Short mmCIF file of N, CA and C in Angstrom, two decimals:
data_model
loop_
_atom_site.label_atom_id
_atom_site.label_comp_id
_atom_site.label_asym_id
_atom_site.label_seq_id
_atom_site.Cartn_x
_atom_site.Cartn_y
_atom_site.Cartn_z
N MET B 1 3.42 -22.38 -6.26
CA MET B 1 3.68 -22.09 -4.87
C MET B 1 4.00 -20.61 -4.67
N ILE B 2 4.95 -20.08 -5.41
CA ILE B 2 5.32 -18.67 -5.29
C ILE B 2 4.16 -17.78 -5.71
N GLU B 3 3.49 -18.15 -6.79
CA GLU B 3 2.37 -17.37 -7.27
C GLU B 3 1.25 -17.31 -6.25
N ALA B 4 1.02 -18.42 -5.55
CA ALA B 4 -0.02 -18.46 -4.52
C ALA B 4 0.35 -17.54 -3.36
N TRP B 5 1.63 -17.54 -2.97
CA TRP B 5 2.08 -16.67 -1.89
C TRP B 5 1.89 -15.20 -2.28
N ILE B 6 2.28 -14.85 -3.49
CA ILE B 6 2.15 -13.47 -3.96
C ILE B 6 0.68 -13.08 -4.00
N ALA B 7 -0.18 -13.96 -4.50
CA ALA B 7 -1.62 -13.67 -4.55
C ALA B 7 -2.18 -13.45 -3.15
N ARG B 8 -1.78 -14.28 -2.19
CA ARG B 8 -2.26 -14.11 -0.80
C ARG B 8 -1.80 -12.78 -0.23
N GLN B 9 -0.56 -12.42 -0.50
CA GLN B 9 -0.04 -11.14 0.00
C GLN B 9 -0.81 -9.96 -0.59
N LEU B 10 -1.11 -10.04 -1.88
CA LEU B 10 -1.85 -8.96 -2.54
C LEU B 10 -3.26 -8.83 -1.97
N ILE B 11 -3.93 -9.95 -1.79
CA ILE B 11 -5.29 -9.93 -1.26
C ILE B 11 -5.30 -9.45 0.19
N LYS B 12 -4.36 -9.95 0.98
CA LYS B 12 -4.29 -9.55 2.39
C LYS B 12 -4.01 -8.05 2.50
N GLY B 13 -3.09 -7.53 1.70
CA GLY B 13 -2.78 -6.11 1.73
C GLY B 13 -3.98 -5.26 1.35
N LEU B 14 -4.71 -5.69 0.32
CA LEU B 14 -5.90 -4.96 -0.10
C LEU B 14 -6.96 -4.95 0.99
N LEU B 15 -7.20 -6.10 1.59
CA LEU B 15 -8.21 -6.17 2.66
C LEU B 15 -7.83 -5.30 3.85
N LEU B 16 -6.55 -5.33 4.23
CA LEU B 16 -6.11 -4.50 5.35
C LEU B 16 -6.25 -3.01 5.05
N GLU B 17 -5.95 -2.63 3.84
CA GLU B 17 -6.08 -1.21 3.48
C GLU B 17 -7.55 -0.80 3.40
N LEU B 18 -8.41 -1.68 2.93
CA LEU B 18 -9.84 -1.37 2.92
C LEU B 18 -10.39 -1.25 4.34
N LEU B 19 -9.94 -2.12 5.24
CA LEU B 19 -10.36 -2.02 6.63
C LEU B 19 -9.87 -0.71 7.25
N ALA B 20 -8.65 -0.33 6.96
CA ALA B 20 -8.12 0.93 7.48
C ALA B 20 -8.90 2.11 6.90
N ALA B 21 -9.25 2.05 5.62
CA ALA B 21 -10.02 3.13 5.00
C ALA B 21 -11.41 3.23 5.62
N ALA B 22 -11.95 2.11 6.05
CA ALA B 22 -13.27 2.11 6.68
C ALA B 22 -13.26 2.82 8.04
N CYS B 23 -12.10 2.99 8.62
CA CYS B 23 -11.99 3.66 9.92
C CYS B 23 -12.07 5.18 9.79
N PHE B 24 -11.92 5.71 8.60
CA PHE B 24 -12.01 7.15 8.40
C PHE B 24 -13.47 7.58 8.42
N PRO B 25 -13.75 8.76 8.95
CA PRO B 25 -15.14 9.15 9.16
C PRO B 25 -15.96 9.39 7.89
N GLN B 26 -15.39 9.94 6.86
CA GLN B 26 -16.16 10.26 5.66
C GLN B 26 -15.90 9.22 4.58
N ARG B 27 -16.64 8.13 4.67
CA ARG B 27 -16.46 7.02 3.73
C ARG B 27 -17.47 7.15 2.58
N ASN B 28 -17.06 6.69 1.41
CA ASN B 28 -17.98 6.62 0.28
C ASN B 28 -17.45 5.59 -0.71
N ARG B 29 -18.32 5.15 -1.60
CA ARG B 29 -17.95 4.09 -2.55
C ARG B 29 -16.81 4.52 -3.47
N HIS B 30 -16.82 5.76 -3.89
CA HIS B 30 -15.78 6.25 -4.79
C HIS B 30 -14.40 6.09 -4.16
N ASP B 31 -14.26 6.48 -2.89
CA ASP B 31 -12.96 6.40 -2.24
C ASP B 31 -12.54 4.95 -2.00
N PHE B 32 -13.49 4.07 -1.69
CA PHE B 32 -13.15 2.64 -1.55
C PHE B 32 -12.69 2.07 -2.90
N LEU B 33 -13.36 2.43 -3.97
CA LEU B 33 -12.93 1.98 -5.30
C LEU B 33 -11.55 2.54 -5.63
N LEU B 34 -11.30 3.77 -5.23
CA LEU B 34 -9.98 4.37 -5.45
C LEU B 34 -8.89 3.61 -4.71
N VAL B 35 -9.18 3.20 -3.47
CA VAL B 35 -8.22 2.40 -2.71
C VAL B 35 -7.92 1.10 -3.45
N ILE B 36 -8.94 0.46 -3.98
CA ILE B 36 -8.75 -0.79 -4.73
C ILE B 36 -7.88 -0.54 -5.97
N LEU B 37 -8.19 0.50 -6.72
CA LEU B 37 -7.42 0.78 -7.94
C LEU B 37 -5.98 1.16 -7.63
N VAL B 38 -5.76 1.94 -6.59
CA VAL B 38 -4.40 2.32 -6.21
C VAL B 38 -3.63 1.08 -5.79
N ASN B 39 -4.29 0.16 -5.08
CA ASN B 39 -3.63 -1.08 -4.68
C ASN B 39 -3.27 -1.93 -5.88
N ILE B 40 -4.13 -1.99 -6.86
CA ILE B 40 -3.84 -2.74 -8.08
C ILE B 40 -2.63 -2.14 -8.79
N LEU B 41 -2.47 -0.84 -8.68
CA LEU B 41 -1.36 -0.15 -9.32
C LEU B 41 -0.03 -0.34 -8.58
N THR B 42 -0.06 -0.26 -7.25
CA THR B 42 1.21 -0.23 -6.51
C THR B 42 1.58 -1.53 -5.81
N ASN B 43 0.63 -2.25 -5.28
CA ASN B 43 0.97 -3.42 -4.46
C ASN B 43 1.66 -4.56 -5.19
N PRO B 44 1.32 -4.87 -6.43
CA PRO B 44 2.07 -5.95 -7.10
C PRO B 44 3.57 -5.66 -7.19
N VAL B 45 3.93 -4.43 -7.43
CA VAL B 45 5.36 -4.07 -7.52
C VAL B 45 6.01 -4.26 -6.15
N VAL B 46 5.36 -3.79 -5.09
CA VAL B 46 5.93 -3.89 -3.75
C VAL B 46 6.06 -5.34 -3.32
N VAL B 47 5.02 -6.13 -3.54
CA VAL B 47 5.06 -7.54 -3.12
C VAL B 47 6.11 -8.30 -3.91
N TYR B 48 6.19 -8.06 -5.22
CA TYR B 48 7.19 -8.75 -6.03
C TYR B 48 8.61 -8.39 -5.57
N LEU B 49 8.87 -7.10 -5.37
CA LEU B 49 10.21 -6.69 -4.94
C LEU B 49 10.52 -7.19 -3.54
N ASP B 50 9.52 -7.26 -2.67
CA ASP B 50 9.74 -7.81 -1.33
C ASP B 50 10.12 -9.29 -1.43
N PHE B 51 9.46 -10.01 -2.30
CA PHE B 51 9.80 -11.42 -2.51
C PHE B 51 11.20 -11.55 -3.08
N TRP B 52 11.53 -10.71 -4.03
CA TRP B 52 12.83 -10.75 -4.69
C TRP B 52 13.95 -10.43 -3.71
N LEU B 53 13.70 -9.52 -2.77
CA LEU B 53 14.72 -9.10 -1.81
C LEU B 53 14.75 -9.95 -0.55
N HIS B 54 13.97 -10.98 -0.49
CA HIS B 54 13.84 -11.78 0.73
C HIS B 54 15.19 -12.30 1.23
N GLY B 55 16.08 -12.58 0.33
CA GLY B 55 17.38 -13.12 0.73
C GLY B 55 18.44 -12.06 1.02
N ALA B 56 18.11 -10.79 0.87
CA ALA B 56 19.09 -9.72 1.07
C ALA B 56 19.49 -9.61 2.54
N THR B 57 20.65 -9.06 2.77
CA THR B 57 21.08 -8.86 4.15
C THR B 57 20.13 -7.89 4.84
N ILE B 58 20.05 -7.99 6.14
CA ILE B 58 19.09 -7.21 6.91
C ILE B 58 19.26 -5.71 6.69
N ALA B 59 20.47 -5.20 6.77
CA ALA B 59 20.69 -3.75 6.63
C ALA B 59 20.25 -3.25 5.26
N TRP B 60 20.67 -3.93 4.23
CA TRP B 60 20.29 -3.50 2.88
C TRP B 60 18.81 -3.68 2.64
N ARG B 61 18.23 -4.73 3.17
CA ARG B 61 16.79 -4.98 2.97
C ARG B 61 15.98 -3.86 3.61
N TRP B 62 16.33 -3.45 4.82
CA TRP B 62 15.58 -2.39 5.49
C TRP B 62 15.71 -1.06 4.76
N LEU B 63 16.89 -0.77 4.23
CA LEU B 63 17.07 0.45 3.45
C LEU B 63 16.23 0.40 2.18
N TRP B 64 16.27 -0.72 1.50
CA TRP B 64 15.52 -0.88 0.25
C TRP B 64 14.02 -0.83 0.50
N VAL B 65 13.55 -1.57 1.49
CA VAL B 65 12.12 -1.59 1.80
C VAL B 65 11.66 -0.21 2.26
N GLY B 66 12.47 0.46 3.08
CA GLY B 66 12.12 1.81 3.52
C GLY B 66 11.98 2.78 2.36
N GLY B 67 12.93 2.72 1.44
CA GLY B 67 12.86 3.57 0.25
C GLY B 67 11.67 3.23 -0.64
N LEU B 68 11.43 1.96 -0.79
CA LEU B 68 10.31 1.51 -1.60
C LEU B 68 8.98 1.94 -0.98
N GLU B 69 8.84 1.75 0.32
CA GLU B 69 7.60 2.14 1.00
C GLU B 69 7.40 3.65 0.94
N PHE B 70 8.48 4.41 1.06
CA PHE B 70 8.37 5.87 0.94
C PHE B 70 7.89 6.26 -0.46
N ALA B 71 8.45 5.63 -1.49
CA ALA B 71 8.04 5.92 -2.87
C ALA B 71 6.57 5.58 -3.08
N VAL B 72 6.13 4.45 -2.52
CA VAL B 72 4.72 4.06 -2.64
C VAL B 72 3.84 5.06 -1.90
N TRP B 73 4.25 5.42 -0.67
CA TRP B 73 3.47 6.39 0.09
C TRP B 73 3.33 7.70 -0.68
N LEU B 74 4.43 8.18 -1.24
CA LEU B 74 4.40 9.44 -1.96
C LEU B 74 3.52 9.36 -3.20
N SER B 75 3.65 8.29 -3.97
CA SER B 75 2.84 8.17 -5.19
C SER B 75 1.36 8.01 -4.85
N GLU B 76 1.05 7.23 -3.82
CA GLU B 76 -0.35 7.06 -3.44
C GLU B 76 -0.91 8.37 -2.87
N THR B 77 -0.09 9.10 -2.13
CA THR B 77 -0.53 10.39 -1.60
C THR B 77 -0.92 11.34 -2.72
N LEU B 78 -0.11 11.38 -3.75
CA LEU B 78 -0.41 12.26 -4.89
C LEU B 78 -1.71 11.86 -5.57
N ILE B 79 -1.92 10.57 -5.72
CA ILE B 79 -3.17 10.09 -6.32
C ILE B 79 -4.36 10.43 -5.42
N TYR B 80 -4.22 10.14 -4.12
CA TYR B 80 -5.32 10.43 -3.20
C TYR B 80 -5.60 11.93 -3.11
N ARG B 81 -4.55 12.74 -3.14
CA ARG B 81 -4.73 14.20 -3.08
C ARG B 81 -5.56 14.69 -4.26
N LYS B 82 -5.35 14.07 -5.39
CA LYS B 82 -6.05 14.49 -6.61
C LYS B 82 -7.46 13.90 -6.71
N CYS B 83 -7.66 12.67 -6.18
CA CYS B 83 -8.88 11.93 -6.52
C CYS B 83 -9.84 11.65 -5.37
N LEU B 84 -9.44 11.82 -4.12
CA LEU B 84 -10.36 11.53 -3.02
C LEU B 84 -11.53 12.49 -3.04
N ILE B 85 -12.71 11.98 -2.78
CA ILE B 85 -13.90 12.82 -2.67
C ILE B 85 -14.10 13.24 -1.21
N GLY B 86 -13.84 12.30 -0.29
CA GLY B 86 -13.99 12.61 1.13
C GLY B 86 -12.99 13.67 1.57
N LYS B 87 -13.18 14.19 2.76
CA LYS B 87 -12.35 15.28 3.27
C LYS B 87 -11.11 14.78 4.01
N GLN B 88 -10.70 13.53 3.76
CA GLN B 88 -9.52 12.99 4.43
C GLN B 88 -8.26 13.74 4.01
N ASN B 89 -7.33 13.84 4.95
CA ASN B 89 -6.00 14.34 4.63
C ASN B 89 -5.30 13.25 3.81
N PRO B 90 -4.94 13.51 2.56
CA PRO B 90 -4.37 12.45 1.72
C PRO B 90 -3.05 11.91 2.23
N TYR B 91 -2.26 12.75 2.90
CA TYR B 91 -0.97 12.30 3.45
C TYR B 91 -1.19 11.31 4.58
N LEU B 92 -2.09 11.66 5.49
CA LEU B 92 -2.40 10.78 6.61
C LEU B 92 -3.14 9.53 6.13
N PHE B 93 -4.06 9.70 5.19
CA PHE B 93 -4.82 8.59 4.63
C PHE B 93 -3.87 7.54 4.05
N SER B 94 -2.94 7.99 3.21
CA SER B 94 -1.99 7.07 2.60
C SER B 94 -1.07 6.44 3.64
N LEU B 95 -0.62 7.24 4.61
CA LEU B 95 0.26 6.72 5.65
C LEU B 95 -0.41 5.62 6.47
N ILE B 96 -1.65 5.86 6.89
CA ILE B 96 -2.35 4.87 7.70
C ILE B 96 -2.66 3.61 6.90
N LEU B 97 -3.11 3.77 5.65
CA LEU B 97 -3.41 2.60 4.83
C LEU B 97 -2.15 1.78 4.57
N ASN B 98 -1.05 2.45 4.26
CA ASN B 98 0.20 1.72 4.00
C ASN B 98 0.75 1.08 5.27
N ALA B 99 0.62 1.76 6.41
CA ALA B 99 1.07 1.18 7.67
C ALA B 99 0.26 -0.07 8.00
N ALA B 100 -1.05 -0.01 7.79
CA ALA B 100 -1.89 -1.18 8.05
C ALA B 100 -1.48 -2.35 7.17
N SER B 101 -1.25 -2.07 5.91
CA SER B 101 -0.85 -3.12 4.98
C SER B 101 0.53 -3.68 5.32
N TYR B 102 1.48 -2.80 5.62
CA TYR B 102 2.84 -3.26 5.91
C TYR B 102 2.91 -4.01 7.23
N LEU B 103 2.34 -3.43 8.27
CA LEU B 103 2.40 -4.07 9.59
C LEU B 103 1.55 -5.33 9.68
N GLY B 104 0.54 -5.39 8.84
CA GLY B 104 -0.33 -6.57 8.84
C GLY B 104 0.23 -7.75 8.07
N GLY B 105 1.31 -7.54 7.38
CA GLY B 105 1.81 -8.71 6.73
C GLY B 105 2.75 -8.55 5.62
#
């Protein structure tokens, strides 16, 4: 049951980020593959910690999730800055993809 929930969250987050990446004007296969690989690297940690913190008090949960999302945004930005082929701004690219994933579920 828990494993199925985690798997659904991972797949949903990946699909939402791929859809958000498709909205950028300079799309290519390399950058879509990069989004997939970055998601494989970061999303399992975020989803697992979100599940683990589900019972935390609201104030602490928001602080923890905010810090965690910032760390993910920063690490993904650094990867995108180094590896994107398209002319996207890596900071904005990572922010929009992470916002789509977070707000979508």
